[in-house]
Short mmCIF file of C-alpha atoms in Angstrom, two decimals:
data_model
loop_
_atom_site.label_atom_id
_atom_site.label_comp_id
_atom_site.label_asym_id
_atom_site.label_seq_id
_atom_site.Cartn_x
_atom_site.Cartn_y
_atom_site.Cartn_z
CA UNK W 1 -8.78 14.52 -29.13
CA UNK W 2 -6.97 11.79 -31.09
CA UNK W 3 -3.89 12.15 -28.91
CA UNK W 4 -5.89 11.51 -25.66
CA UNK W 5 -7.72 8.62 -27.35
CA UNK W 6 -4.39 7.07 -28.41
CA UNK W 7 -2.97 7.61 -24.89
CA UNK W 8 -5.94 5.95 -23.27
CA UNK W 9 -5.82 3.01 -25.68
CA UNK W 10 -2.08 2.58 -25.21
CA UNK W 11 -2.30 2.81 -21.43
CA UNK W 12 -5.17 0.21 -21.29
CA UNK W 13 -3.22 -2.05 -23.61
CA UNK W 14 -0.12 -1.76 -21.42
CA UNK W 15 -2.10 -2.68 -18.29
CA UNK W 16 -3.68 -5.63 -20.05
CA UNK W 17 -0.30 -6.90 -21.33
CA UNK W 18 1.17 -6.44 -17.86
CA UNK W 19 -1.60 -8.48 -16.29
CA UNK W 20 -1.31 -11.30 -18.81
CA UNK W 21 2.49 -11.36 -18.64
CA UNK W 22 2.51 -11.55 -14.88
CA UNK W 23 -0.51 -13.75 -14.30
CA UNK W 24 1.53 -16.67 -12.94
CA UNK W 25 3.12 -14.43 -10.28
CA UNK W 26 -0.27 -13.59 -8.70
CA UNK W 27 -1.71 -15.51 -5.78
CA UNK W 28 -3.97 -18.38 -6.85
CA UNK W 29 -7.23 -16.65 -5.89
CA UNK W 30 -6.36 -13.59 -7.93
CA UNK W 31 -5.34 -15.73 -10.98
CA UNK W 32 -8.60 -17.53 -10.76
CA UNK W 33 -10.51 -14.29 -10.40
CA UNK W 34 -8.83 -12.79 -13.45
CA UNK W 35 -9.37 -15.95 -15.42
CA UNK W 36 -13.11 -15.89 -14.57
CA UNK W 37 -13.59 -12.40 -15.95
CA UNK W 38 -13.88 -11.41 -19.61
CA UNK W 39 -12.48 -8.16 -21.00
CA UNK W 40 -9.30 -6.33 -20.21
CA UNK W 41 -11.05 -3.54 -18.37
CA UNK W 42 -12.83 -5.86 -16.01
CA UNK W 43 -9.64 -7.75 -15.22
CA UNK W 44 -7.70 -4.48 -14.61
CA UNK W 45 -10.37 -3.07 -12.31
CA UNK W 46 -10.59 -6.33 -10.43
CA UNK W 47 -6.85 -6.49 -9.83
CA UNK W 48 -6.40 -2.88 -8.92
CA UNK W 49 -9.28 -3.10 -6.42
CA UNK W 50 -7.84 -6.25 -4.96
CA UNK W 51 -4.51 -4.44 -4.53
CA UNK W 52 -6.39 -1.79 -2.42
CA UNK W 53 -6.66 1.05 -4.90
CA UNK W 54 -9.63 3.37 -4.42
CA UNK W 55 -12.31 3.83 -7.12
CA UNK W 56 -10.85 7.28 -7.83
CA UNK W 57 -7.36 5.92 -8.23
CA UNK W 58 -8.60 3.13 -10.51
CA UNK W 59 -10.47 5.66 -12.58
CA UNK W 60 -7.30 7.75 -12.97
CA UNK W 61 -5.14 4.73 -13.94
CA UNK W 62 -7.64 3.39 -16.38
CA UNK W 63 -8.97 6.60 -17.88
CA UNK W 64 -12.46 5.63 -16.77
CA UNK W 65 -15.05 7.67 -14.80
CA UNK W 66 -15.48 6.78 -11.15
CA UNK W 67 -19.05 5.67 -11.98
CA UNK W 68 -17.78 3.30 -14.68
CA UNK W 69 -15.30 1.85 -12.16
CA UNK W 70 -18.11 1.25 -9.72
CA UNK W 71 -20.31 -0.41 -12.38
CA UNK W 72 -17.39 -2.55 -13.50
CA UNK W 73 -16.66 -3.61 -9.90
CA UNK W 74 -20.34 -4.42 -9.36
CA UNK W 75 -20.44 -6.52 -12.60
CA UNK W 76 -17.21 -8.31 -11.54
CA UNK W 77 -18.67 -9.19 -8.14
CA UNK W 78 -21.78 -10.61 -9.82
CA UNK W 79 -19.65 -12.68 -12.20
CA UNK W 80 -17.32 -13.90 -9.45
CA UNK W 81 -20.11 -14.76 -7.11
CA UNK W 82 -21.36 -17.31 -9.63
CA UNK W 83 -17.99 -19.01 -9.74
CA UNK W 84 -16.18 -20.20 -6.64
CA UNK W 85 -12.58 -18.79 -6.24
#
Protein backbone atom coordinates (compact mmCIF):
# COMPACT_ATOMS: atom_id res chain seq x y z
CA UNK A 1 0.00 0.00 0.00
CA UNK A 2 2.83 2.43 0.78
CA UNK A 3 4.39 1.77 -2.62
CA UNK A 4 1.23 2.72 -4.52
CA UNK A 5 0.73 5.76 -2.31
CA UNK A 6 4.30 6.88 -3.01
CA UNK A 7 3.87 6.26 -6.74
CA UNK A 8 0.66 8.30 -6.82
CA UNK A 9 2.26 11.14 -4.88
CA UNK A 10 5.35 11.11 -7.09
CA UNK A 11 3.34 11.03 -10.28
CA UNK A 12 1.12 13.91 -9.15
CA UNK A 13 4.15 15.93 -8.11
CA UNK A 14 5.79 15.30 -11.49
CA UNK A 15 2.68 16.50 -13.33
CA UNK A 16 2.49 19.61 -11.15
CA UNK A 17 6.15 20.40 -11.70
CA UNK A 18 5.78 19.89 -15.45
CA UNK A 19 2.83 22.27 -15.56
CA UNK A 20 4.62 24.97 -13.57
CA UNK A 21 7.87 24.55 -15.52
CA UNK A 22 6.14 24.85 -18.87
CA UNK A 23 3.47 27.41 -18.02
CA UNK A 24 4.97 30.06 -20.31
CA UNK A 25 4.82 27.73 -23.31
CA UNK A 26 1.04 27.35 -23.03
CA UNK A 27 -1.37 29.51 -25.01
CA UNK A 28 -2.53 32.58 -23.11
CA UNK A 29 -6.04 31.28 -22.38
CA UNK A 30 -4.66 28.08 -20.85
CA UNK A 31 -2.07 29.99 -18.79
CA UNK A 32 -4.81 32.22 -17.44
CA UNK A 33 -7.04 29.23 -16.73
CA UNK A 34 -4.30 27.46 -14.81
CA UNK A 35 -3.49 30.65 -12.91
CA UNK A 36 -7.13 31.05 -11.91
CA UNK A 37 -7.29 27.61 -10.33
CA UNK A 38 -5.94 26.52 -6.98
CA UNK A 39 -4.46 23.14 -6.29
CA UNK A 40 -2.25 20.97 -8.42
CA UNK A 41 -4.98 18.42 -9.06
CA UNK A 42 -7.39 21.05 -10.40
CA UNK A 43 -4.74 22.49 -12.68
CA UNK A 44 -3.74 19.07 -13.97
CA UNK A 45 -7.33 18.03 -14.68
CA UNK A 46 -7.99 21.36 -16.40
CA UNK A 47 -5.01 21.07 -18.73
CA UNK A 48 -5.51 17.43 -19.58
CA UNK A 49 -9.17 18.07 -20.38
CA UNK A 50 -8.21 21.07 -22.53
CA UNK A 51 -5.75 18.84 -24.40
CA UNK A 52 -8.64 16.51 -25.26
CA UNK A 53 -8.09 13.65 -22.83
CA UNK A 54 -11.20 11.76 -21.75
CA UNK A 55 -12.29 11.55 -18.13
CA UNK A 56 -11.12 7.94 -18.08
CA UNK A 57 -7.68 8.86 -19.40
CA UNK A 58 -7.34 11.72 -16.92
CA UNK A 59 -8.32 9.36 -14.10
CA UNK A 60 -5.62 6.92 -15.17
CA UNK A 61 -2.92 9.62 -15.47
CA UNK A 62 -3.78 11.27 -12.15
CA UNK A 63 -4.62 8.15 -10.11
CA UNK A 64 -8.09 9.57 -9.45
CA UNK A 65 -11.46 7.92 -9.90
CA UNK A 66 -13.49 8.92 -12.94
CA UNK A 67 -16.08 10.41 -10.59
CA UNK A 68 -13.40 12.54 -8.91
CA UNK A 69 -12.26 13.77 -12.30
CA UNK A 70 -15.82 14.77 -13.17
CA UNK A 71 -16.28 16.60 -9.87
CA UNK A 72 -12.96 18.39 -10.32
CA UNK A 73 -13.88 19.41 -13.87
CA UNK A 74 -17.24 20.70 -12.64
CA UNK A 75 -15.57 22.70 -9.85
CA UNK A 76 -13.05 24.07 -12.34
CA UNK A 77 -15.84 25.18 -14.66
CA UNK A 78 -17.56 26.99 -11.79
CA UNK A 79 -14.34 28.73 -10.79
CA UNK A 80 -13.44 29.71 -14.34
CA UNK A 81 -16.93 30.95 -15.16
CA UNK A 82 -16.50 33.54 -12.40
CA UNK A 83 -13.28 34.83 -13.98
CA UNK A 84 -13.00 35.88 -17.62
CA UNK A 85 -10.29 34.05 -19.59
